[in-house]
Tab-separated table of C-alpha atoms and ligand atoms in Angstrom:
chain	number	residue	atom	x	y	z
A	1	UNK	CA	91.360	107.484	115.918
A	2	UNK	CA	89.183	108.206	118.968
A	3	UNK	CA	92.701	106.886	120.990
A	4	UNK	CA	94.679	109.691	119.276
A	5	UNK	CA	92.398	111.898	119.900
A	6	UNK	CA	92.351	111.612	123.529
A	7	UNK	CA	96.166	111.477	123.668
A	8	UNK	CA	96.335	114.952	121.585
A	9	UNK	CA	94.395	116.245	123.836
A	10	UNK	CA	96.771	116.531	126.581
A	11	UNK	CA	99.331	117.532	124.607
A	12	UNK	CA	98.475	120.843	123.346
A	13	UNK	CA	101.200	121.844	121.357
A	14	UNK	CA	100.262	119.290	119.213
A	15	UNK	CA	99.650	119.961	115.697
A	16	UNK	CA	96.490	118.554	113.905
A	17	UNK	CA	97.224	117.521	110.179
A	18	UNK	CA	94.603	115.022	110.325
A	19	UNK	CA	91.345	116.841	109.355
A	20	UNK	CA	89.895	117.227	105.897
A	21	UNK	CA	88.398	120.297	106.522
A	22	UNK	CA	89.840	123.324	104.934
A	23	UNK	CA	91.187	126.541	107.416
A	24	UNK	CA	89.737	129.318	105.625
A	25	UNK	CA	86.655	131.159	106.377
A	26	UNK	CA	83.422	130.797	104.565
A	27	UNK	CA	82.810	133.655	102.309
A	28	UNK	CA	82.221	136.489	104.435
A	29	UNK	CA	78.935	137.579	101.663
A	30	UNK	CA	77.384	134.296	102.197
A	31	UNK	CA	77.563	134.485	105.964
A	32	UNK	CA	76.296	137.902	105.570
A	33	UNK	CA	73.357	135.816	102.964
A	34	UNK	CA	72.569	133.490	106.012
A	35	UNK	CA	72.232	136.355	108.646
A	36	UNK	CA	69.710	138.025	106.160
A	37	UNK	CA	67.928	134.472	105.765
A	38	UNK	CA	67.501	133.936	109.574
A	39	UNK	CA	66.378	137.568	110.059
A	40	UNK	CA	64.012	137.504	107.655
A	41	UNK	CA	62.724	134.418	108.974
A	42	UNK	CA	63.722	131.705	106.517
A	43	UNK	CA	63.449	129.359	108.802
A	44	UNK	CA	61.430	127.054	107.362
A	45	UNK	CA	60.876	123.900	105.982
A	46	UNK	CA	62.293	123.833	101.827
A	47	UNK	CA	61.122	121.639	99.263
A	48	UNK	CA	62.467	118.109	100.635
A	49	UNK	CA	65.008	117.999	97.279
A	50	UNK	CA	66.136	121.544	97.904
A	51	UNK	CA	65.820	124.752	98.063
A	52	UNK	CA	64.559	125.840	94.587
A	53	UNK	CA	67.147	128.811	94.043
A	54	UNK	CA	69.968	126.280	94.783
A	55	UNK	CA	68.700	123.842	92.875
A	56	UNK	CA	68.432	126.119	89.600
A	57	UNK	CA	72.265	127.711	90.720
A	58	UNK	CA	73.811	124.038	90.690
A	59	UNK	CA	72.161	123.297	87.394
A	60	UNK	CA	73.255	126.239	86.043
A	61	UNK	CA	76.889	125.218	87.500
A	62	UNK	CA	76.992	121.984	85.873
A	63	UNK	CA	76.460	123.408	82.244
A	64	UNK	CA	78.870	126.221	83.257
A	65	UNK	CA	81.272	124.239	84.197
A	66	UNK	CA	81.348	120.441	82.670
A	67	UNK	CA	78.085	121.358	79.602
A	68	UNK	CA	75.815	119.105	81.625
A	69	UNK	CA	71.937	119.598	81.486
A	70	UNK	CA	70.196	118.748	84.202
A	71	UNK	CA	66.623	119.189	85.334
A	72	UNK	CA	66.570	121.542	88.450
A	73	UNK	CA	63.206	119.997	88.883
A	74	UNK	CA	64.179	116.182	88.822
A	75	UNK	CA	67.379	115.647	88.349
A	76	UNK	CA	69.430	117.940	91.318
A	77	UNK	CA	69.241	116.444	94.881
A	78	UNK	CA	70.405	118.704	97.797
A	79	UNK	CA	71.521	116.531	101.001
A	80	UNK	CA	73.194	116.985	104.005
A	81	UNK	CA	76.805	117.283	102.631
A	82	UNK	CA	78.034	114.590	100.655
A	83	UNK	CA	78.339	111.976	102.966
A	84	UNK	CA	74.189	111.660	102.803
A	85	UNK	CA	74.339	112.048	99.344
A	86	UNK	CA	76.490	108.484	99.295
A	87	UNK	CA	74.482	106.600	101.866
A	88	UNK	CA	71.307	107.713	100.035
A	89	UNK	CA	73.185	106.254	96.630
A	90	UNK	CA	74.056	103.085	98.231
A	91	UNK	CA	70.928	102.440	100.184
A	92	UNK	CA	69.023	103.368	96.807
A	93	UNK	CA	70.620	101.592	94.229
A	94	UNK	CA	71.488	98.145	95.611
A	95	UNK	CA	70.025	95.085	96.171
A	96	UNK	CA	71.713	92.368	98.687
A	97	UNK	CA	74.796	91.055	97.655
A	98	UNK	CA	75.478	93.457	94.761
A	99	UNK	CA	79.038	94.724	94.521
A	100	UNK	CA	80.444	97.802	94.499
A	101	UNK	CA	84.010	98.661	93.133
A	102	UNK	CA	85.375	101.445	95.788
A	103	UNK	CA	88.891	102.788	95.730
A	104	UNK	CA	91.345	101.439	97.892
A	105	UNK	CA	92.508	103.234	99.926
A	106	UNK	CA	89.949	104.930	99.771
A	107	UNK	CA	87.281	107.627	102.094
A	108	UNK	CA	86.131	106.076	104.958
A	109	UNK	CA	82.613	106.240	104.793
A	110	UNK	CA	82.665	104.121	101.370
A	111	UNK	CA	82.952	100.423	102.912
A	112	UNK	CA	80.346	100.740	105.591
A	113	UNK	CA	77.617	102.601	103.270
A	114	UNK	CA	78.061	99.475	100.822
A	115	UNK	CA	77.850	97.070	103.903
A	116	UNK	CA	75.174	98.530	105.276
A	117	UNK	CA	73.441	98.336	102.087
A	118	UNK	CA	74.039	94.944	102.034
A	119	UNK	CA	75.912	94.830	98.959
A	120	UNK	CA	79.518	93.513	98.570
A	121	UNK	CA	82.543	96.604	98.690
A	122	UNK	CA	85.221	95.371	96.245
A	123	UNK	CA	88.497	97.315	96.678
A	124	UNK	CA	89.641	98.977	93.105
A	125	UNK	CA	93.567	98.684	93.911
A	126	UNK	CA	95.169	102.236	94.139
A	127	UNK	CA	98.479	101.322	93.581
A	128	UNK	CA	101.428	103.832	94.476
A	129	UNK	CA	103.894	102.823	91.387
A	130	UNK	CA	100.898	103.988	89.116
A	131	UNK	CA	100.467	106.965	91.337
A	132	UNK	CA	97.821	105.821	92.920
A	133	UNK	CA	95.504	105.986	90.094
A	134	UNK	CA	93.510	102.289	88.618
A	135	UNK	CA	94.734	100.345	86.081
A	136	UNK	CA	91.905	99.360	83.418
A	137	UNK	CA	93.070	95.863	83.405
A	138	UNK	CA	92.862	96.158	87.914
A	139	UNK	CA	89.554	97.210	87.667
A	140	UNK	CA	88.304	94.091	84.489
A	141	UNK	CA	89.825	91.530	86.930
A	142	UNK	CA	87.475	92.721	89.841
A	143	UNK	CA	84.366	92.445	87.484
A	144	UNK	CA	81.547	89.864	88.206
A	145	UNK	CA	77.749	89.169	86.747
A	146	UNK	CA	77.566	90.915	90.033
A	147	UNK	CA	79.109	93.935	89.613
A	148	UNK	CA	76.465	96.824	89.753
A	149	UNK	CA	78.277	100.074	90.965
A	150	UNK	CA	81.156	101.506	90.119
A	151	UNK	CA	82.327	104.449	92.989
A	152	UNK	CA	84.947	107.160	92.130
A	153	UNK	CA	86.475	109.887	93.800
A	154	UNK	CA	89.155	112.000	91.713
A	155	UNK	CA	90.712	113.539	93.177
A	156	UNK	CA	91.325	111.507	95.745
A	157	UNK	CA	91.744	111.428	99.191
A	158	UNK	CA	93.716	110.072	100.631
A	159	UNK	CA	96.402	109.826	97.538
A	160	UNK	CA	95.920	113.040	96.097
A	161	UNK	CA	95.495	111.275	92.848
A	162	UNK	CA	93.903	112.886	89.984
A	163	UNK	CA	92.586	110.873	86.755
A	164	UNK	CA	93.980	111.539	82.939
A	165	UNK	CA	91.127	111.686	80.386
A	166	UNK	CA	92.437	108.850	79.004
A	167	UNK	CA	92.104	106.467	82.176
A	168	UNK	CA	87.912	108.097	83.200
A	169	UNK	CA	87.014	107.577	79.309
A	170	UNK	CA	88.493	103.481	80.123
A	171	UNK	CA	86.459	103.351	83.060
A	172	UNK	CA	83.705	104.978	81.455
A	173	UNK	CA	83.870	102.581	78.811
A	174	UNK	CA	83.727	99.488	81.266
A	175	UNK	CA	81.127	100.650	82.836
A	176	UNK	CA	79.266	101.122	79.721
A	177	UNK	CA	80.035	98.156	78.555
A	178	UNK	CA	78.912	96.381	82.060
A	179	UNK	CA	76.099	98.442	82.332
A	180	UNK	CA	77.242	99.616	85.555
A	181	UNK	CA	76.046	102.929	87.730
A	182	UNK	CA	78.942	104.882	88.333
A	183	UNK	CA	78.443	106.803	91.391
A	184	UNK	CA	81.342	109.721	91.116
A	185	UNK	CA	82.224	111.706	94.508
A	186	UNK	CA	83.506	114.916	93.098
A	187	UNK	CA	83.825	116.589	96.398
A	188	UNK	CA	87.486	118.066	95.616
A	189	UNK	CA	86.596	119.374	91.811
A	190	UNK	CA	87.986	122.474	92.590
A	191	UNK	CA	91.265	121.141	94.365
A	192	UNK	CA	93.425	120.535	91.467
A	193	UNK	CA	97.138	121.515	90.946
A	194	UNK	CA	99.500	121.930	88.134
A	195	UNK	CA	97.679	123.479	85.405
A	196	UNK	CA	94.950	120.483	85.354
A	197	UNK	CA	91.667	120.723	85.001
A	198	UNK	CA	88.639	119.002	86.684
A	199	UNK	CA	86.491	116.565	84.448
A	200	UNK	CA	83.124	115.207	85.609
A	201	UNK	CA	82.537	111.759	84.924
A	202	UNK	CA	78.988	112.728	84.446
A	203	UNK	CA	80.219	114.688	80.828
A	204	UNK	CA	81.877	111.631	78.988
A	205	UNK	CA	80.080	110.141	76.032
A	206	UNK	CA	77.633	107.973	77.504
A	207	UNK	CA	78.009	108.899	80.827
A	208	UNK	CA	75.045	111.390	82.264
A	209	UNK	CA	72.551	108.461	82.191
A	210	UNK	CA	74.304	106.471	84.206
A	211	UNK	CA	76.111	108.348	86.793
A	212	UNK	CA	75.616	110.083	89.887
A	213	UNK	CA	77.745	113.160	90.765
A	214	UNK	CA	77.891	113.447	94.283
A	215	UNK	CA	79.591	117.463	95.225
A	216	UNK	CA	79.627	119.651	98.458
A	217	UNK	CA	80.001	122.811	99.780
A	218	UNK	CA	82.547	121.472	102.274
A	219	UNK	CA	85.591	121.703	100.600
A	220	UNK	CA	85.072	124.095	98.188
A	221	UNK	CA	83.761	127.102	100.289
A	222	UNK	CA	85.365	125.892	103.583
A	223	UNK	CA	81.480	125.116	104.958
A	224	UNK	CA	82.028	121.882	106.315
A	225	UNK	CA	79.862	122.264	109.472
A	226	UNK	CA	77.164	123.470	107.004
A	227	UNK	CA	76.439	120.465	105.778
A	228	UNK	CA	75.080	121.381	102.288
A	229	UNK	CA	75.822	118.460	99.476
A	230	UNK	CA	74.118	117.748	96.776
A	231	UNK	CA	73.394	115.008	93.799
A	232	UNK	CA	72.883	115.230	90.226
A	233	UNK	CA	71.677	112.457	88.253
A	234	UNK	CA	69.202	111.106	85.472
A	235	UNK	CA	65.430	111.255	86.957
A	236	UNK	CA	65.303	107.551	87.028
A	237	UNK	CA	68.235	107.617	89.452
A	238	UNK	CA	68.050	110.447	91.681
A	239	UNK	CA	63.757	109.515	92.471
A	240	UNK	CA	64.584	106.879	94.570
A	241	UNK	CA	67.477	108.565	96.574
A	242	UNK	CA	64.912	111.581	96.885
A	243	UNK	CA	62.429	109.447	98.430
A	244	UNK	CA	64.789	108.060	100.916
A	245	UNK	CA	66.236	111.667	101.941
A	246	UNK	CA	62.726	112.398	102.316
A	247	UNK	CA	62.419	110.327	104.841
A	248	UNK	CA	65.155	110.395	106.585
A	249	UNK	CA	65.474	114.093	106.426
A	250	UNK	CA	63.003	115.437	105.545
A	251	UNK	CA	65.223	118.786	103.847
A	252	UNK	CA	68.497	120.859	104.759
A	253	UNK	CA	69.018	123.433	106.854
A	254	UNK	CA	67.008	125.910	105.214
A	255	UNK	CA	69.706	128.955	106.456
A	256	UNK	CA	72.777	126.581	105.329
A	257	UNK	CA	71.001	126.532	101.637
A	258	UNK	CA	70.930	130.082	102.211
A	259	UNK	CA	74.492	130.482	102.467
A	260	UNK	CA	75.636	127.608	100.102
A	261	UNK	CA	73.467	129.815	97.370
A	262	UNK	CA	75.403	132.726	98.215
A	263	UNK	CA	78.755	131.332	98.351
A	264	UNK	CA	78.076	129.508	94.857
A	265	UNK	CA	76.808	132.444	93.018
A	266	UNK	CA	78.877	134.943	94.448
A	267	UNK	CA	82.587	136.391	93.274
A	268	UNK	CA	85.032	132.996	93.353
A	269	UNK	CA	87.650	135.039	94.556
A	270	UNK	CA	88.197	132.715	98.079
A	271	UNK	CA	88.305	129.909	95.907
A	272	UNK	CA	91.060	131.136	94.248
A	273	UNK	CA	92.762	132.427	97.156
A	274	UNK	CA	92.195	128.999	98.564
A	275	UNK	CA	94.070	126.998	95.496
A	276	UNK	CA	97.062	128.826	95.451
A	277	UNK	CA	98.031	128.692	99.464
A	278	UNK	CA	97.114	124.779	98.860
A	279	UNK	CA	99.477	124.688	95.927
A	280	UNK	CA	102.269	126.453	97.927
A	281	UNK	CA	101.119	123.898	100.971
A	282	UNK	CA	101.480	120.973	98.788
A	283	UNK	CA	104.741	121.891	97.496
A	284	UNK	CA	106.093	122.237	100.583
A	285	UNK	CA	104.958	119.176	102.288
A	286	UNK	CA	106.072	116.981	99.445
A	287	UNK	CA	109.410	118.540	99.044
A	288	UNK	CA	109.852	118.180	103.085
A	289	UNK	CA	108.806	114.677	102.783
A	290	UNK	CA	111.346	113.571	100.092
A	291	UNK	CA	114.117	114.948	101.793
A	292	UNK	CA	113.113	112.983	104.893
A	293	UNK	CA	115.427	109.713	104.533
A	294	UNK	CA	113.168	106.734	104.432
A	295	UNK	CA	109.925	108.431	103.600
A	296	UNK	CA	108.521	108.251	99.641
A	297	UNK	CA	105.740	110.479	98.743
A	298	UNK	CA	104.234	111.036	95.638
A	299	UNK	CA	103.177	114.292	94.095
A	300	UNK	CA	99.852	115.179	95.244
A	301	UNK	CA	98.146	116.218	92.249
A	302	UNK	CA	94.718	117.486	93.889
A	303	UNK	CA	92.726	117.427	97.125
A	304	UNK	CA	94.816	118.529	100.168
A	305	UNK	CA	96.571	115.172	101.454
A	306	UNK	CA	99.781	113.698	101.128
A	307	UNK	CA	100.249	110.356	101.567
A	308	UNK	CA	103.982	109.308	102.123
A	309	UNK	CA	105.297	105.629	102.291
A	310	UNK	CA	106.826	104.739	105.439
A	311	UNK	CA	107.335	100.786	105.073
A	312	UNK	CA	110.806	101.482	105.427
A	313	UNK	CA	110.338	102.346	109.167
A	314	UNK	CA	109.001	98.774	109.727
A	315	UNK	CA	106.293	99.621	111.793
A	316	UNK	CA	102.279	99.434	110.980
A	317	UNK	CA	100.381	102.909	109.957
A	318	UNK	CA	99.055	102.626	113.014
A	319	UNK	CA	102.171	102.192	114.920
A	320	UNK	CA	103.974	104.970	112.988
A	321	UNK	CA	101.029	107.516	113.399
A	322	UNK	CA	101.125	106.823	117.299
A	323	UNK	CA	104.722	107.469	117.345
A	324	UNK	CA	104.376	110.826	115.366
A	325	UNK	CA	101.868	111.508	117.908
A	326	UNK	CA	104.335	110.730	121.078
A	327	UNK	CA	107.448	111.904	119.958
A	328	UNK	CA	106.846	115.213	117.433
A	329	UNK	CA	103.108	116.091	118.712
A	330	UNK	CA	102.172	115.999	115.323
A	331	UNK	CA	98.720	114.243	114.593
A	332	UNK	CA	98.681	111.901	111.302
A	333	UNK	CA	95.729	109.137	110.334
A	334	UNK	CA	97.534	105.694	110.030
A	335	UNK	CA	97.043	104.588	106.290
A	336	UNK	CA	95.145	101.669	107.814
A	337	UNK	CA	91.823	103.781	108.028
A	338	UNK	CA	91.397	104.066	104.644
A	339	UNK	CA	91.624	100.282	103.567
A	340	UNK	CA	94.018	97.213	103.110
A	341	UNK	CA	95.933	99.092	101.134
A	342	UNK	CA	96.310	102.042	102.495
A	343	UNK	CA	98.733	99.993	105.216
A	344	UNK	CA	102.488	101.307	105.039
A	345	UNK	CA	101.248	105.073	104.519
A	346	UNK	CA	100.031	107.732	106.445
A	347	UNK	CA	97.694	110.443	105.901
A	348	UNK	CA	99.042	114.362	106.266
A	349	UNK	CA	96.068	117.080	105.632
A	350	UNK	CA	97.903	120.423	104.599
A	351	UNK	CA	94.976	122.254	106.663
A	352	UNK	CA	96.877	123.756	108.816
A	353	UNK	CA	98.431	127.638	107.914
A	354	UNK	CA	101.788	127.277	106.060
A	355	UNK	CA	104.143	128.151	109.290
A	356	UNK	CA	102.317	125.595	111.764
A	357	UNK	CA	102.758	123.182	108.351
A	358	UNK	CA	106.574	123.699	108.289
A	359	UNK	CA	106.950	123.547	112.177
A	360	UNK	CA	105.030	119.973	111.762
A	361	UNK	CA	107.738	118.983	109.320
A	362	UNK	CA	110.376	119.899	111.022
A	363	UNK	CA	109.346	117.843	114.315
A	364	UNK	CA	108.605	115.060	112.093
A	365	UNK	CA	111.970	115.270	110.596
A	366	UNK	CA	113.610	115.801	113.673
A	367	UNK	CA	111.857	112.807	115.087
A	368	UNK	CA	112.031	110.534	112.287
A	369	UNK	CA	115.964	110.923	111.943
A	370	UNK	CA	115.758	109.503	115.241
A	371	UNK	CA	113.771	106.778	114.621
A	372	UNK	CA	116.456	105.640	112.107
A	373	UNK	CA	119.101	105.762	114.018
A	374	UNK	CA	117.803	103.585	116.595
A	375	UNK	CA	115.238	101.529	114.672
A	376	UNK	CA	113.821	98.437	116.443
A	377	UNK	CA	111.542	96.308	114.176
A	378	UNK	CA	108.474	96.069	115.213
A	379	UNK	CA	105.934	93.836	114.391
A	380	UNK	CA	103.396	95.309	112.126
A	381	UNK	CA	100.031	95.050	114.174
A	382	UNK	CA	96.269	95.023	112.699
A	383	UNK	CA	94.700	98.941	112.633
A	384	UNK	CA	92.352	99.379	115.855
A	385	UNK	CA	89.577	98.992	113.311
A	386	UNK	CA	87.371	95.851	113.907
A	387	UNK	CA	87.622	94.977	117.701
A	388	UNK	CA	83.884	96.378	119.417
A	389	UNK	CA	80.680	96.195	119.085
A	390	UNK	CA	78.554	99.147	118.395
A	391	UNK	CA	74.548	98.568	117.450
A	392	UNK	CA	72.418	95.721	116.305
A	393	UNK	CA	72.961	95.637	112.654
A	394	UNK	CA	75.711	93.539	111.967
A	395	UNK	CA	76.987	95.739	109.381
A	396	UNK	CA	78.256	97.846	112.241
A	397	UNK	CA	80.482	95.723	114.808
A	398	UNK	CA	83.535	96.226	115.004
A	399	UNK	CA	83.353	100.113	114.018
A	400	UNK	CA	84.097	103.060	116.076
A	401	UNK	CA	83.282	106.738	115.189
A	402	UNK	CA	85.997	108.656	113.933
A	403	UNK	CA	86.657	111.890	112.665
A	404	UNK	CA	86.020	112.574	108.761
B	1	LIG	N1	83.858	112.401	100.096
B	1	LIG	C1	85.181	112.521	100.327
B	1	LIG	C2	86.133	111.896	99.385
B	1	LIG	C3	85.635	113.216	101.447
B	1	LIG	O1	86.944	113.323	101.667
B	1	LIG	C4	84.690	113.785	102.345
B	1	LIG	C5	85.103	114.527	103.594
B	1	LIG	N2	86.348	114.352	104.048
B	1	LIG	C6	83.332	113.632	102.050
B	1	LIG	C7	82.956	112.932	100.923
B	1	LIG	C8	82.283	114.191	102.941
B	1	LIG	O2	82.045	115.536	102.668
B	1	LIG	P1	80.816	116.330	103.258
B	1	LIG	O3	81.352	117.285	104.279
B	1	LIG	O4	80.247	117.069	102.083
B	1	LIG	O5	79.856	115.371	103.833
């Protein structure tokens, strides 16, 4: 990605659908909440689990929202977005060579928190034909007396997926009956189309004792460089991950808390607002998509990605992302990134506003009808993924920072 990167960057006119961060403003009350915070000197150390308002606002959300108890006390863990609350999971949960089931494709952050872990990541296969959602009998064939964590993210990115009841109460089951820790990133709860509804994996029978609900202010309130996250879990569960945010971090931003508080008990009016210009985004990009002859995309049913098939170009994700890149100015992550499976695809973030969305289609159109016409077949060629060296641990070579 860092390649792309420094090619868009002399181009631009480019357009950037790669980023999973949402274009809206935060709030404008909980900025206000943060100004008041920092000018009346809240800048502090919290309590190393959270700030104790935020705590009791979250536990108060998951009742309101899924009829969850949980302890503010013990059992809610604020971290620096979500992405600490999964390394904190993995590095406090696992012992060497235990596996974890992740999605594939699937975030990237998954894979190298389970590596570095040293357990064993063990792709759950999201296959497009069942809209990219697991099959109960994919996910019994992966099982092993090794299998210790199961990790979920519905919706999904990058598919868009979303889960029936039906198919979380089957995976619910196996891990019951495996007596498995399901660790559930929830990140796009509120990002769901069509009339659905989000369910937390935490409120099936069975379920709160065993899983982890990771959630964020990222997405939700558009605070992505505010890094607020945050865990809830049985005591047993969230102690050790506590311990080990301790020490790494001591505690958030004590102003960020500040506004996350805010934004969370506040009117959910941008929320809303939010939802329905994603909804008119999504319809959009997957109608444009369809029509474009050769591409295949499936109905995004939450989060804000699309995730076409473009085998039929006979090029790798990589290959086909570049040439987006060249030819339209139009900035796309290869399918590659996000796992073995997530090769022949191509990752579009409907981020952008809604007329810089349908000038991006209509370059790629323009440039894809192109393509056809004078399609040479190219070899497909491995992602760049995998070729450097970056620290000591082993559990790094190979990887290069990226964008989120
Ligand atoms: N989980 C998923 C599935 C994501 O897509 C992202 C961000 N793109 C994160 C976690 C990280 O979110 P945060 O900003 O809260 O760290």
């Amino acid at each position: 990605m860092g390649r792309f990167f420094a090619l868009a960057r002399d181009m631009p006119s480019s357009i950037n659908l790669s980023l999973g961060e949402p274009n809206f403003s935060v709030p404008k009350r909980a900025l206000l909440a943060g100004w008041k915070a920092v000018t009346e000197g809240r800048t502090r150390y919290e309590p190393t689990n959270g700030s104790a308002e935020l705590r009791r606002a979250l536990a108060e959300k998951a009742f309101l929202d899924y009829g969850l108890k949980y302890d503010p006390e013990t059992e809610v863990l604020i971290t620096v977005g979500a992405t600490e609350a999964i390394s904190l999971a993995m590095l406090g949960l696992l012992n060497p060579r235990d596996e974890v089931l992740i999605p594939n494709p699937g975030f990237t952050a998954y894979e190298p928190c389970v590596t570095l872990a040293e357990g064993r990541a063990i792709g759950i296969p999201l296959l497009e034909r069942n809209e990219f959602r697991p099959s109960r009998r994919g996910v019994m064939s992966l099982l092993t007396p090794r299998s210790r964590v199961m990790l979920l993210n519905f919706p999904n990115n990058p598919t868009g997926a979303v889960l029936s009841h039906e198919e979380s109460v089957e995976l619910a089951e196996i891990a019951t009956e495996r007596d498995m820790v399901v660790i559930s990133d929830e990140v796009y709860e509120k990002v769901v189309y069509d009339g659905g509804r989000h369910e937390c994996m935490g409120s099936l029978p069975g379920m709160r004792e065993r899983t982890l609900v990771v959630g964020s202010f990222s997405k939700t309130y558009a605070m992505t460089g505010l890094r607020v996250g945050y865990i809830y879990g049985p005591k047993e569960l969230i102690a050790p991950l506590w311990l080990l945010h301790q020490y790494f971090i001591a505690c958030v931003d004590s102003v960020a808390q500040q506004i996350a508080l805010a934004a969370l008990t506040g009117p959910q009016r941008s929320v809303e607002k939010m939802m329905k210009e994603f909804k008119r985004r999504r319809d959009l990009v997957h109608e444009r998509l369809n029509r474009i002859d050769g591409m295949r995309c499936t109905l995004p049913r939450g989060a804000f990605y699309a995730f076409p098939n473009i085998r039929s170009f006979k090029m790798s994700s990589d290959r086909f992302s570049e040439f987006l890149l060249k030819e339209a100015h139009v900035i796309t992550v290869p399918g590659s990134m996000f796992g073995s499976l997530g090769e022949g695809y191509i990752r579009l973030s409907f981020t952008v506003p809604y007329v810089q969305l349908e000038e991006a289609l209509d370059r790629i159109e323009k440039v894809v009808k192109r393509l056809r016409r004078f399609q040479v077949r190219a070899p497909l060629q491995p992602s760049l993924v995998g070729r450097t060296i970056l620290g000591a641990n082993p559990s790094l070579q190979g990887r290069k920072p990226q964008w989120i």
